Coordinates of C-alpha atoms in Angstrom, one line a residue:
X1 CA 0.0 0.0 0.0
X2 CA 1.0 3.6 -0.3
X3 CA 3.1 4.7 2.6
X4 CA 4.3 8.1 3.6
X5 CA 3.3 11.4 5.2
X6 CA 2.7 14.2 2.8
X7 CA 2.3 17.4 4.7
X8 CA 4.8 19.0 7.0
X9 CA 3.1 19.4 10.3
X10 CA 2.7 23.0 11.6
X11 CA 2.1 23.6 15.2
X12 CA -1.5 24.0 16.1
X13 CA -1.0 27.5 17.4
X14 CA 0.8 28.7 14.2
X15 CA -1.8 27.2 11.9
X16 CA -4.7 28.7 13.8
X17 CA -3.1 32.1 14.1
X18 CA -2.6 32.2 10.4
X19 CA -6.2 31.3 9.5
X20 CA -8.3 33.3 11.9
X21 CA -8.3 36.9 13.2
X22 CA -9.4 36.4 16.8
X23 CA -8.8 33.9 19.6
X24 CA -11.5 35.3 21.8
X25 CA -13.7 32.8 23.7
X26 CA -17.3 33.2 22.8
X27 CA -20.6 31.2 22.9
X28 CA -21.3 29.5 19.5
X29 CA -23.6 26.8 18.1
X30 CA -22.0 23.6 17.1
X31 CA -22.6 24.4 13.4
X32 CA -20.5 27.6 13.8
X33 CA -17.9 25.8 15.8
X34 CA -17.6 23.3 13.0
X35 CA -16.9 26.1 10.5
X36 CA -14.5 27.8 12.8
X37 CA -12.5 24.6 13.2
X38 CA -12.4 24.0 9.5
X39 CA -11.1 27.6 8.9
X40 CA -8.4 27.1 11.6
X41 CA -7.3 23.9 9.8
X42 CA -6.7 26.0 6.7
X43 CA -9.6 24.5 4.7
X44 CA -10.4 26.6 1.6
X45 CA -12.5 24.2 -0.5
X46 CA -15.1 21.6 0.5
X47 CA -17.3 19.5 -1.7
X48 CA -20.8 18.6 -0.6
X49 CA -24.6 18.3 -0.9
X50 CA -27.0 19.5 1.8
X51 CA -29.8 17.7 3.5
X52 CA -31.9 17.6 6.6
X53 CA -29.4 16.3 9.2
X54 CA -26.5 18.6 8.0
X55 CA -28.7 21.7 7.5
X56 CA -27.5 23.6 10.5
X57 CA -24.0 23.5 9.2
X58 CA -25.2 24.8 5.8
X59 CA -27.1 27.5 7.6
X60 CA -23.8 28.7 9.3
X61 CA -21.7 28.3 6.2
X62 CA -22.4 31.7 4.5
X63 CA -21.0 33.4 7.5
X64 CA -17.6 31.9 6.6
X65 CA -16.6 33.2 3.1
X66 CA -13.2 31.6 3.4
X67 CA -14.9 28.2 3.1
X68 CA -15.7 27.9 -0.6
X69 CA -18.3 25.2 -0.9
X70 CA -18.8 23.3 -4.2
X71 CA -22.3 21.9 -4.7
X72 CA -21.8 18.6 -6.5
X73 CA -24.6 16.7 -8.1
X74 CA -23.9 13.4 -6.2
X75 CA -22.2 12.8 -2.9
X76 CA -19.8 10.2 -4.4
X77 CA -18.4 12.9 -6.6
X78 CA -17.8 15.0 -3.5
X79 CA -15.6 12.3 -2.1
X80 CA -13.7 11.9 -5.4
X81 CA -13.3 15.6 -5.8
X82 CA -11.9 15.9 -2.3
X83 CA -9.6 13.0 -3.1
X84 CA -8.3 14.6 -6.3
X85 CA -7.7 17.9 -4.5
X86 CA -5.7 16.1 -1.8
X87 CA -3.6 14.2 -4.3
X88 CA -2.8 17.2 -6.3
X89 CA -2.0 19.6 -3.4
X90 CA -0.8 17.4 -0.5
X91 CA -3.5 19.1 1.7
X92 CA -6.5 17.3 3.3
X93 CA -9.5 17.2 1.1
X94 CA -12.9 17.8 2.7
X95 CA -16.4 16.5 1.7
X96 CA -19.8 16.9 3.3
X97 CA -23.0 15.0 3.2
X98 CA -26.2 14.6 5.1
X99 CA -27.3 11.4 7.0
X100 CA -28.7 8.2 5.4
X101 CA -28.3 8.1 1.7
X102 CA -26.1 11.2 1.7
X103 CA -23.6 9.4 3.9
X104 CA -23.9 6.1 2.1
X105 CA -23.2 7.8 -1.2
X106 CA -19.8 8.8 0.2
X107 CA -18.8 5.2 0.9
X108 CA -17.3 4.4 -2.5
X109 CA -15.3 7.6 -2.6
X110 CA -14.0 7.0 1.0
X111 CA -13.0 3.4 0.1
X112 CA -11.1 4.8 -2.9
X113 CA -9.2 7.2 -0.8
X114 CA -8.5 4.5 1.9
X115 CA -7.1 2.1 -0.6
X116 CA -4.8 4.8 -2.2
X117 CA -3.8 6.4 1.1
X118 CA -5.4 9.9 0.4
X119 CA -6.0 12.3 3.3
X120 CA -9.7 13.2 3.3
X121 CA -12.0 14.4 6.1
X122 CA -15.6 13.5 5.5
X123 CA -18.3 15.3 7.6
X124 CA -21.8 13.8 7.8
X125 CA -24.9 14.9 9.5
X126 CA -26.7 12.5 11.7
X127 CA -30.2 12.3 13.2
X128 CA -30.5 13.9 16.6
X129 CA -29.0 11.9 19.6
X130 CA -32.4 10.9 21.0
X131 CA -33.3 9.2 17.7
X132 CA -30.0 7.3 17.1
X133 CA -30.6 3.6 17.0
X134 CA -34.4 3.9 16.5
X135 CA -34.5 3.7 12.7
X136 CA -35.3 7.3 12.4
X137 CA -35.9 8.9 9.0
X138 CA -32.6 8.9 7.0
X139 CA -30.7 7.3 9.9
X140 CA -27.8 5.1 8.9
X141 CA -25.0 3.6 11.1
X142 CA -22.4 5.4 9.1
X143 CA -19.7 4.5 11.7
X144 CA -20.3 0.9 11.2
X145 CA -20.4 1.3 7.4
X146 CA -17.2 3.1 7.2
X147 CA -15.2 1.4 9.9
X148 CA -13.3 -0.8 7.5
X149 CA -12.6 2.0 5.0
X150 CA -11.4 4.9 7.2
X151 CA -8.4 5.4 9.4
X152 CA -10.8 6.4 12.1
X153 CA -14.3 7.7 12.5
X154 CA -16.0 9.8 15.2
X155 CA -19.6 10.2 16.4
X156 CA -19.7 13.6 18.2
X157 CA -21.9 13.2 21.2
X158 CA -21.3 16.6 22.9
X159 CA -20.9 20.0 21.4
X160 CA -18.0 20.6 23.7
X161 CA -16.0 17.9 21.9
X162 CA -16.7 19.1 18.4
X163 CA -13.6 21.4 17.8
X164 CA -11.2 18.9 19.3
X165 CA -12.6 16.1 17.2
X166 CA -12.2 18.2 14.0
X167 CA -8.6 18.9 14.8
X168 CA -7.9 15.3 15.7
X169 CA -9.5 14.1 12.5
X170 CA -7.2 16.3 10.4
X171 CA -4.1 15.2 12.3
X172 CA -5.1 11.6 11.7
X173 CA -5.9 12.1 8.0
X174 CA -2.5 13.6 7.2
X175 CA -0.2 11.9 9.7
X176 CA 1.7 8.6 9.1
X177 CA 0.1 6.7 6.3
X178 CA -2.5 9.2 5.1
X179 CA -6.1 8.2 4.7
X180 CA -9.8 9.3 5.1
X181 CA -11.4 10.1 8.5
X182 CA -15.1 10.6 9.0
X183 CA -16.9 12.8 11.5
X184 CA -20.6 12.1 12.2
X185 CA -22.3 15.1 13.8
X186 CA -25.9 14.7 15.1
X187 CA -28.2 17.5 14.2
X188 CA -28.9 18.5 17.8
X189 CA -25.2 18.8 18.4
X190 CA -25.0 21.3 15.5
X191 CA -27.8 23.3 17.2
X192 CA -26.4 23.1 20.7
X193 CA -24.3 26.0 22.1
X194 CA -21.2 26.1 24.2
X195 CA -18.3 28.5 24.9
X196 CA -15.8 28.0 22.1
X197 CA -12.2 28.6 22.9
X198 CA -10.0 28.6 19.8
X199 CA -6.8 27.6 21.6
X200 CA -5.0 24.6 20.1
X201 CA -6.5 21.3 21.3
X202 CA -4.5 19.4 23.8
X203 CA -5.8 16.1 22.4
X204 CA -4.6 17.2 19.0
X205 CA -1.1 18.0 20.2
X206 CA -0.9 14.7 22.1
X207 CA -2.0 12.8 19.0
X208 CA 0.6 14.5 16.8
X209 CA 3.3 13.5 19.3
X210 CA 2.0 9.9 19.3
X211 CA 1.9 9.6 15.5
X212 CA 5.2 11.3 14.5
X213 CA 6.9 9.8 11.5
X214 CA 9.2 6.9 12.4
X215 CA 12.9 7.4 11.4
X216 CA 14.8 4.6 9.6
X217 CA 16.8 2.4 12.0
X218 CA 20.5 2.9 11.2
X219 CA 21.2 -0.8 11.5
X220 CA 18.5 -1.6 8.9
X221 CA 20.0 1.0 6.5
X222 CA 23.4 -0.5 6.9
X223 CA 22.1 -4.0 6.2
X224 CA 20.3 -2.8 3.1
X225 CA 23.4 -1.0 1.9
X226 CA 25.4 -4.3 2.2
X227 CA 22.7 -6.2 0.2
X228 CA 22.8 -3.5 -2.5
X229 CA 26.6 -3.8 -2.8
X230 CA 26.3 -7.5 -3.3
X231 CA 23.5 -7.5 -5.8
X232 CA 24.2 -8.2 -9.5
X233 CA 20.7 -7.8 -10.9
X234 CA 18.9 -5.3 -8.6
X235 CA 15.8 -3.3 -9.3
X236 CA 14.1 -0.5 -7.4
X237 CA 10.3 -0.8 -7.2
X238 CA 8.8 2.7 -6.5
X239 CA 5.2 3.0 -5.3
X240 CA 2.7 5.7 -4.3
X241 CA 4.6 6.3 -1.1
X242 CA 7.4 8.1 -2.9
X243 CA 4.8 10.6 -4.3
X244 CA 3.1 11.0 -0.9
X245 CA 6.4 11.8 0.8
X246 CA 7.7 14.0 -2.0
X247 CA 10.7 11.8 -2.2
X248 CA 11.4 12.4 -5.9
X249 CA 15.0 13.7 -5.5
X250 CA 15.9 11.1 -2.9
X251 CA 14.7 8.3 -5.2
X252 CA 16.7 9.7 -8.1
X253 CA 19.8 10.1 -6.0
X254 CA 19.7 6.5 -4.9
X255 CA 19.1 5.2 -8.4
X256 CA 21.8 7.3 -9.9
X257 CA 24.4 6.6 -7.3
X258 CA 23.9 2.8 -7.4
X259 CA 23.1 2.7 -11.2
X260 CA 20.0 0.6 -10.4
X261 CA 17.0 0.6 -12.8
X262 CA 13.6 1.8 -11.5
X263 CA 10.2 0.2 -11.9
X264 CA 7.2 2.2 -10.9
X265 CA 3.8 0.8 -9.9
X266 CA 0.6 2.1 -11.3
X267 CA 0.2 4.7 -8.5
X268 CA 4.0 5.3 -8.5
X269 CA 4.0 6.5 -12.1
X270 CA 5.4 10.1 -12.3
X271 CA 7.6 9.5 -9.3
X272 CA 10.5 8.9 -11.7
X273 CA 10.8 10.4 -15.2
X274 CA 10.2 8.0 -18.0
X275 CA 12.9 9.6 -20.1
X276 CA 15.6 8.9 -17.5
X277 CA 18.0 6.2 -18.7
X278 CA 17.3 4.1 -15.5
X279 CA 13.6 4.0 -15.9
X280 CA 12.1 0.7 -16.9
X281 CA 8.3 0.8 -16.7
X282 CA 5.3 -0.5 -14.8
X283 CA 5.2 -4.1 -13.5
X284 CA 2.4 -6.6 -13.2
X285 CA -0.8 -7.6 -15.0
X286 CA -0.4 -5.2 -17.9
X287 CA 3.2 -4.2 -17.5
X288 CA 5.7 -4.5 -20.4
X289 CA 6.9 -8.0 -20.9
X290 CA 10.5 -7.1 -20.4
X291 CA 9.8 -5.5 -17.0
X292 CA 8.0 -8.6 -15.8
X293 CA 10.9 -10.6 -17.2
X294 CA 13.3 -8.5 -15.2
X295 CA 11.4 -9.2 -12.0
X296 CA 11.6 -12.9 -12.8
X297 CA 15.4 -12.9 -12.7
X298 CA 16.3 -10.0 -10.3
X299 CA 18.3 -10.9 -7.3
X300 CA 17.3 -7.9 -5.2
X301 CA 14.2 -5.7 -5.0
X302 CA 14.3 -2.4 -3.2
X303 CA 10.6 -1.8 -2.6
X304 CA 9.7 1.8 -1.6
X305 CA 6.2 2.8 -0.6
X306 CA 4.3 0.0 -2.2
X307 CA 2.2 -2.9 -0.9
X308 CA 3.0 -5.7 -3.4
X309 CA -0.6 -6.0 -4.4
X310 CA -1.9 -8.9 -6.5
X311 CA -1.9 -6.9 -9.8
X312 CA 1.8 -6.3 -9.3
X313 CA 2.8 -9.8 -8.0
X314 CA 0.5 -12.2 -9.9
X315 CA 1.0 -15.6 -8.3
X316 CA 2.8 -14.6 -5.2
X317 CA 4.8 -17.8 -4.8
X318 CA 6.3 -17.2 -8.2
X319 CA 6.9 -13.5 -7.9
X320 CA 10.7 -12.6 -8.0
X321 CA 11.7 -16.1 -7.0
X322 CA 15.4 -15.4 -7.0
X323 CA 15.2 -12.0 -5.2
X324 CA 15.9 -10.8 -1.7
X325 CA 13.6 -7.9 -0.7
X326 CA 14.3 -4.6 1.1
X327 CA 10.9 -3.1 1.9
X328 CA 10.5 0.5 3.0
X329 CA 7.1 1.4 4.4
X330 CA 5.6 3.8 6.9
X331 CA 2.8 1.3 7.8
X332 CA 4.1 -1.7 9.9
X333 CA 1.1 -3.8 8.8
X334 CA 2.4 -3.8 5.2
X335 CA 5.9 -5.1 6.0
X336 CA 6.0 -8.9 5.4
X337 CA 2.3 -9.0 4.6
X338 CA 2.6 -10.3 1.1
X339 CA 6.3 -11.0 0.5
X340 CA 8.8 -11.5 3.4
X341 CA 11.5 -8.8 3.5
X342 CA 15.0 -9.7 4.5
X343 CA 15.4 -6.1 5.5
X344 CA 12.1 -4.4 6.5
X345 CA 12.5 -0.6 7.1
X346 CA 9.7 1.1 9.0
X347 CA 10.1 4.7 7.9
X348 CA 8.9 7.6 5.8
X349 CA 10.1 7.0 2.2
X350 CA 11.8 10.4 2.0
X351 CA 13.9 9.8 5.1
X352 CA 14.7 6.2 4.3
X353 CA 15.8 6.9 0.7
X354 CA 17.9 9.8 1.9
X355 CA 19.6 7.6 4.5
X356 CA 20.1 4.8 2.0
X357 CA 21.5 7.0 -0.7
X358 CA 24.1 8.3 1.9
X359 CA 25.0 4.8 3.1
X360 CA 25.5 3.0 -0.3
X361 CA 28.6 2.9 -2.4
X362 CA 28.5 3.9 -6.1
X363 CA 27.4 1.0 -8.2
X364 CA 28.0 -0.3 -11.7
X365 CA 25.3 -2.4 -13.3
X366 CA 26.0 -1.7 -17.0
X367 CA 25.9 -5.3 -18.0
X368 CA 22.5 -5.8 -16.3
X369 CA 21.1 -2.6 -17.8
X370 CA 22.4 -3.6 -21.3
X371 CA 20.6 -6.9 -21.0
X372 CA 17.3 -5.1 -20.0
X373 CA 17.6 -2.7 -22.9
X374 CA 18.1 -5.5 -25.3
X375 CA 14.9 -7.2 -24.0
X376 CA 13.1 -3.8 -24.4
X377 CA 14.4 -3.4 -27.9
X378 CA 13.2 -6.8 -28.9
X379 CA 9.7 -6.0 -27.5
X380 CA 9.6 -2.7 -29.3
X381 CA 10.6 -4.4 -32.6
X382 CA 7.8 -7.0 -32.1
X383 CA 5.3 -4.2 -31.6
X384 CA 6.5 -2.5 -34.8
X385 CA 6.0 -5.7 -36.7
X386 CA 2.4 -6.0 -35.4
X387 CA 1.4 -2.4 -36.1
X388 CA -0.9 -1.9 -39.0
X389 CA -2.4 1.2 -40.6
X390 CA -5.9 1.9 -39.3
X391 CA -8.3 4.8 -40.2
X392 CA -9.6 5.4 -36.6
X393 CA -7.8 7.0 -33.6
X394 CA -5.7 4.7 -31.6
X395 CA -5.0 5.1 -27.8
X396 CA -1.4 6.0 -28.4
X397 CA -2.4 8.6 -31.0
X398 CA -4.6 10.3 -28.4
X399 CA -2.0 10.1 -25.6
X400 CA 0.8 11.3 -27.8
X401 CA -1.3 14.3 -28.9
X402 CA -2.1 15.3 -25.4
X403 CA 1.6 15.1 -24.4
X404 CA 2.8 17.0 -27.4
X405 CA 0.2 19.8 -27.4
X406 CA 0.7 20.4 -23.7
X407 CA 4.5 20.0 -23.9
X408 CA 4.1 17.3 -21.3
X409 CA 3.0 19.8 -18.6
X410 CA -0.5 18.4 -18.1
X411 CA -1.8 16.5 -15.0
X412 CA -3.6 13.5 -16.4
X413 CA -6.4 12.0 -14.4
X414 CA -7.5 8.6 -15.8
X415 CA -10.6 6.6 -15.0
X416 CA -10.6 2.8 -14.7
X417 CA -10.4 0.3 -17.5
X418 CA -8.5 -0.4 -20.7
X419 CA -7.8 3.3 -21.2
X420 CA -6.3 3.5 -17.7
X421 CA -3.7 0.8 -18.7
X422 CA -3.0 2.4 -22.0
X423 CA -2.5 5.7 -20.3
X424 CA -0.2 4.2 -17.6
X425 CA 1.8 2.4 -20.3
X426 CA 2.1 4.9 -23.1
X427 CA 1.9 8.4 -21.7
X428 CA 5.3 10.0 -21.0
X429 CA 5.4 10.7 -17.3
X430 CA 8.1 13.3 -17.0
X431 CA 6.8 15.6 -14.2
X432 CA 6.3 14.6 -10.6
X433 CA 2.7 13.8 -9.4
X434 CA 1.3 14.3 -12.9
X435 CA -0.5 10.9 -12.9
X436 CA -3.7 10.5 -10.8
X437 CA -6.0 7.5 -10.9
X438 CA -7.9 5.1 -8.7
X439 CA -5.5 2.2 -8.1
X440 CA -6.4 0.0 -5.2
X441 CA -10.2 0.0 -5.5
X442 CA -10.4 0.6 -9.3
X443 CA -13.3 2.9 -9.1
X444 CA -15.1 3.7 -12.4
X445 CA -16.4 7.2 -12.4
X446 CA -13.5 8.5 -10.4
X447 CA -11.8 10.7 -13.1
X448 CA -14.2 13.5 -13.8
X449 CA -14.9 14.6 -10.2
X450 CA -11.3 13.9 -9.2
X451 CA -10.1 16.1 -12.0
X452 CA -12.4 18.9 -10.8
X453 CA -10.7 18.6 -7.4
X454 CA -7.2 18.6 -9.0
X455 CA -7.9 21.7 -11.1
X456 CA -9.5 23.6 -8.2
X457 CA -6.5 22.7 -6.0
X458 CA -4.0 23.5 -8.8
X459 CA -5.7 26.2 -10.9
X460 CA -2.5 27.0 -12.8
X461 CA -2.2 23.5 -14.1
X462 CA -3.5 22.0 -17.3
X463 CA -5.7 19.0 -16.4
X464 CA -6.8 16.3 -18.8
X465 CA -9.2 13.5 -18.1
X466 CA -8.8 10.2 -20.0
X467 CA -11.9 8.1 -19.6
X468 CA -13.7 5.2 -21.2
X469 CA -17.3 5.6 -22.4
X470 CA -18.5 3.3 -19.5
X471 CA -16.8 5.0 -16.6
X472 CA -17.4 8.5 -17.9
X473 CA -21.1 8.0 -17.7
X474 CA -21.0 7.0 -14.0
X475 CA -20.5 10.6 -12.8
X476 CA -21.4 12.5 -16.0
X477 CA -23.7 14.8 -13.9
X478 CA -20.6 16.6 -12.6
X479 CA -20.4 18.4 -15.9
X480 CA -23.0 20.8 -14.4
X481 CA -20.7 21.4 -11.4
X482 CA -17.8 22.1 -13.7
X483 CA -19.9 24.6 -15.6
X484 CA -21.3 26.3 -12.4
X485 CA -17.8 26.6 -10.9
X486 CA -16.2 27.8 -14.1
X487 CA -13.6 25.0 -13.9
X488 CA -11.7 24.2 -17.0
X489 CA -10.6 20.7 -17.7
X490 CA -10.2 18.8 -21.0
X491 CA -11.7 15.3 -21.4
X492 CA -10.6 12.6 -23.8
X493 CA -13.1 9.7 -24.0
X494 CA -11.8 6.5 -25.6
X495 CA -15.1 5.3 -26.9
X496 CA -15.2 1.7 -28.0
X497 CA -18.9 1.0 -27.3
X498 CA -18.0 -1.6 -24.7
X499 CA -17.1 -2.0 -21.0
X500 CA -13.7 -2.6 -22.6
X501 CA -11.7 -4.3 -19.9
X502 CA -14.6 -6.7 -18.9
X503 CA -15.1 -7.4 -22.6
X504 CA -11.3 -8.2 -23.0
X505 CA -11.6 -10.8 -20.1
X506 CA -14.7 -12.2 -21.8
X507 CA -12.7 -12.6 -25.0
X508 CA -9.8 -14.3 -23.3
X509 CA -11.4 -16.4 -20.6
X510 CA -15.2 -16.7 -21.5
X511 CA -15.1 -17.7 -25.2
X512 CA -16.1 -14.2 -26.4
X513 CA -19.4 -14.4 -24.5
X514 CA -19.9 -10.6 -24.4
X515 CA -22.6 -10.7 -21.7
X516 CA -23.8 -7.2 -20.8
X517 CA -20.6 -5.5 -22.0
X518 CA -21.8 -3.6 -25.1
X519 CA -22.8 -0.1 -23.9
X520 CA -24.3 2.8 -25.6
X521 CA -23.4 6.5 -25.1
X522 CA -25.2 9.7 -25.6
X523 CA -24.2 12.1 -28.3
X524 CA -21.4 13.7 -26.3
X525 CA -21.3 16.8 -28.5
X526 CA -25.0 17.5 -27.9
X527 CA -24.5 16.6 -24.2
X528 CA -21.7 19.1 -23.8
X529 CA -23.8 21.7 -25.5
X530 CA -26.7 21.0 -23.1
X531 CA -24.4 21.6 -20.2
X532 CA -23.1 24.8 -21.7
X533 CA -19.8 23.3 -22.6
X534 CA -17.9 22.4 -25.8
X535 CA -17.9 18.9 -27.4
X536 CA -16.2 17.4 -30.4
X537 CA -16.2 13.9 -32.0
X538 CA -13.2 12.5 -33.7
X539 CA -13.5 9.4 -36.0
X540 CA -10.4 9.8 -38.2
X541 CA -6.8 9.2 -37.0
X542 CA -5.5 12.2 -38.9
X543 CA -7.8 14.5 -36.9
X544 CA -6.6 13.6 -33.4
X545 CA -3.8 16.2 -33.1
X546 CA -6.0 19.1 -34.4
X547 CA -8.8 18.2 -32.0
X548 CA -6.5 18.2 -29.0
X549 CA -5.0 21.5 -30.2
X550 CA -8.5 23.0 -30.6
X551 CA -9.5 21.8 -27.1
X552 CA -6.5 23.5 -25.6
X553 CA -7.4 26.8 -27.4
X554 CA -11.1 26.7 -26.4
X555 CA -12.0 28.3 -23.1
X556 CA -13.8 26.2 -20.5
X557 CA -14.3 22.4 -20.2
X558 CA -14.1 20.5 -23.5
X559 CA -15.1 16.9 -24.2
X560 CA -13.6 15.0 -27.1
X561 CA -15.3 11.8 -28.1
X562 CA -12.7 9.6 -29.8
X563 CA -14.2 6.6 -31.7
X564 CA -11.5 3.9 -31.2
X565 CA -11.4 0.3 -32.3
X566 CA -14.3 -1.6 -30.7
X567 CA -12.3 -4.7 -29.8
X568 CA -8.9 -3.2 -29.0
X569 CA -7.0 -5.1 -26.3
X570 CA -4.4 -4.2 -23.7
X571 CA -1.2 -6.3 -24.2
X572 CA 0.5 -8.0 -22.6
X573 CA -1.9 -9.5 -20.0
X574 CA -1.2 -11.8 -17.1
X575 CA -4.0 -14.3 -16.7
X576 CA -5.6 -14.5 -13.2
X577 CA -3.6 -16.8 -10.9
X578 CA -0.6 -16.9 -13.2
X579 CA 3.0 -15.7 -12.6
X580 CA 3.7 -12.3 -14.0
X581 CA 6.2 -13.9 -16.4
X582 CA 3.4 -16.0 -17.9
X583 CA 1.9 -13.4 -20.2
X584 CA -0.6 -13.3 -23.0
X585 CA 1.2 -11.6 -25.8
X586 CA -0.5 -10.2 -29.0
X587 CA -0.1 -12.9 -31.7
X588 CA 1.6 -12.1 -35.0

């Protein structure tokens, strides 16, 4: 799993002094205390949808103009937008919903954030305390529902606790291994009044002391350095933790000093530039064949901020059978969970990589690198032989055009499916934290609202969505939110008329029984117009570049509907339950 802290912790006093003008004690309702606490945590954006149980909070909200609320069209989109905002900025994302269906609609978004270690605070209204447990209107046990998919959740039973709980939730969300935290606030607690003292919460300070980032043990660093010195075919496997800890320069320093090639997981993409001579690619189910082949023969894996999930390892017993493993992770539960590590290092990725880069001797692995590049060249030559002229846009045409027209400066938010794998494989990730997607949960519908959060958190950035026609329709209603907020993103839909990845599995493993995978789409050009946006459709390969260029020149959100090959497949592919070296390769 992803592993490292992302935000430098300010002292509570400094943070609060910088975000509010007065520290005077005064009597306030819980709804206002909630707003005060959010302001003092530095919150600027929150995504939500009002309803009965959260109405007092929304009544107080206009009195706090520093809290810019974005009215989404579905609560799931609020969670994804908060998630995208957090990933792009390193800050805690905030989403808000009412009780019952409002709270349950957040669940998929919170699970997405939990699986990918994104710091999010979700605030839900709850029925009044006297009605809890009595099946009141729109009552749901949101604590029970979210217990497995949050770092922690709170039910605020007294208004006097509310401010402390908010500050504690933010500390929990951002500290250690980041993740989502939920605060459930009964309606009568929002109405209740108490004397609010803005001083830093003692509980929050104690929590910070208890969850400070562990430093790498010197003896573990020395053992790891000795293993690196002895290795003949080593690889570095970089995960999301490198991005979360902002450890880009430390990763590069270690790789360059030791001359060890770097593999990046799906969520680790953009932690190491693809144009660097030590970059290899993505491992696992849809990784290039030569990368998986390298894992099959490596004698040492330096795993940083990754959890060795099943899409990376394939059949665990046959994953890297000759390799010793050094595993750096901030979460002790991840160490030795999937693959035993001969040197487990419990630490923040940035600190551990810096210490390791200092401890190792310069390395020379030219022979190993030469062998890898030969395998890569053979794979590329095979791909060239299999390529054929086609009249319609191809995924690589689309991705190359986005990269070229934006000079590689865009943040690309991909949805889930075949297009996600094409994007991961073929886009040129040259800038840190430029790749955002749902990795662990694989949530279709993630990209559009997440991109909204990315753009609002990074307004200076160019943001592109790459989506399939299936996933894009899952949160298509957020086009209205983009229009209302004046948020400008560009959308590339790879439209093949199928739920493409499911169809591919049906082709390979279910004798082409395409059960319920053909899917229709609206006319995206007319749809964009209906939402007050711009839409285009591209059916010819030669029109791809011009369409992307026009989208960049057109103000506001633009949707491009690219009609790609209906039965295009992602190659290679590791069958379920197989070793990652046992791949389905496109036949000649």
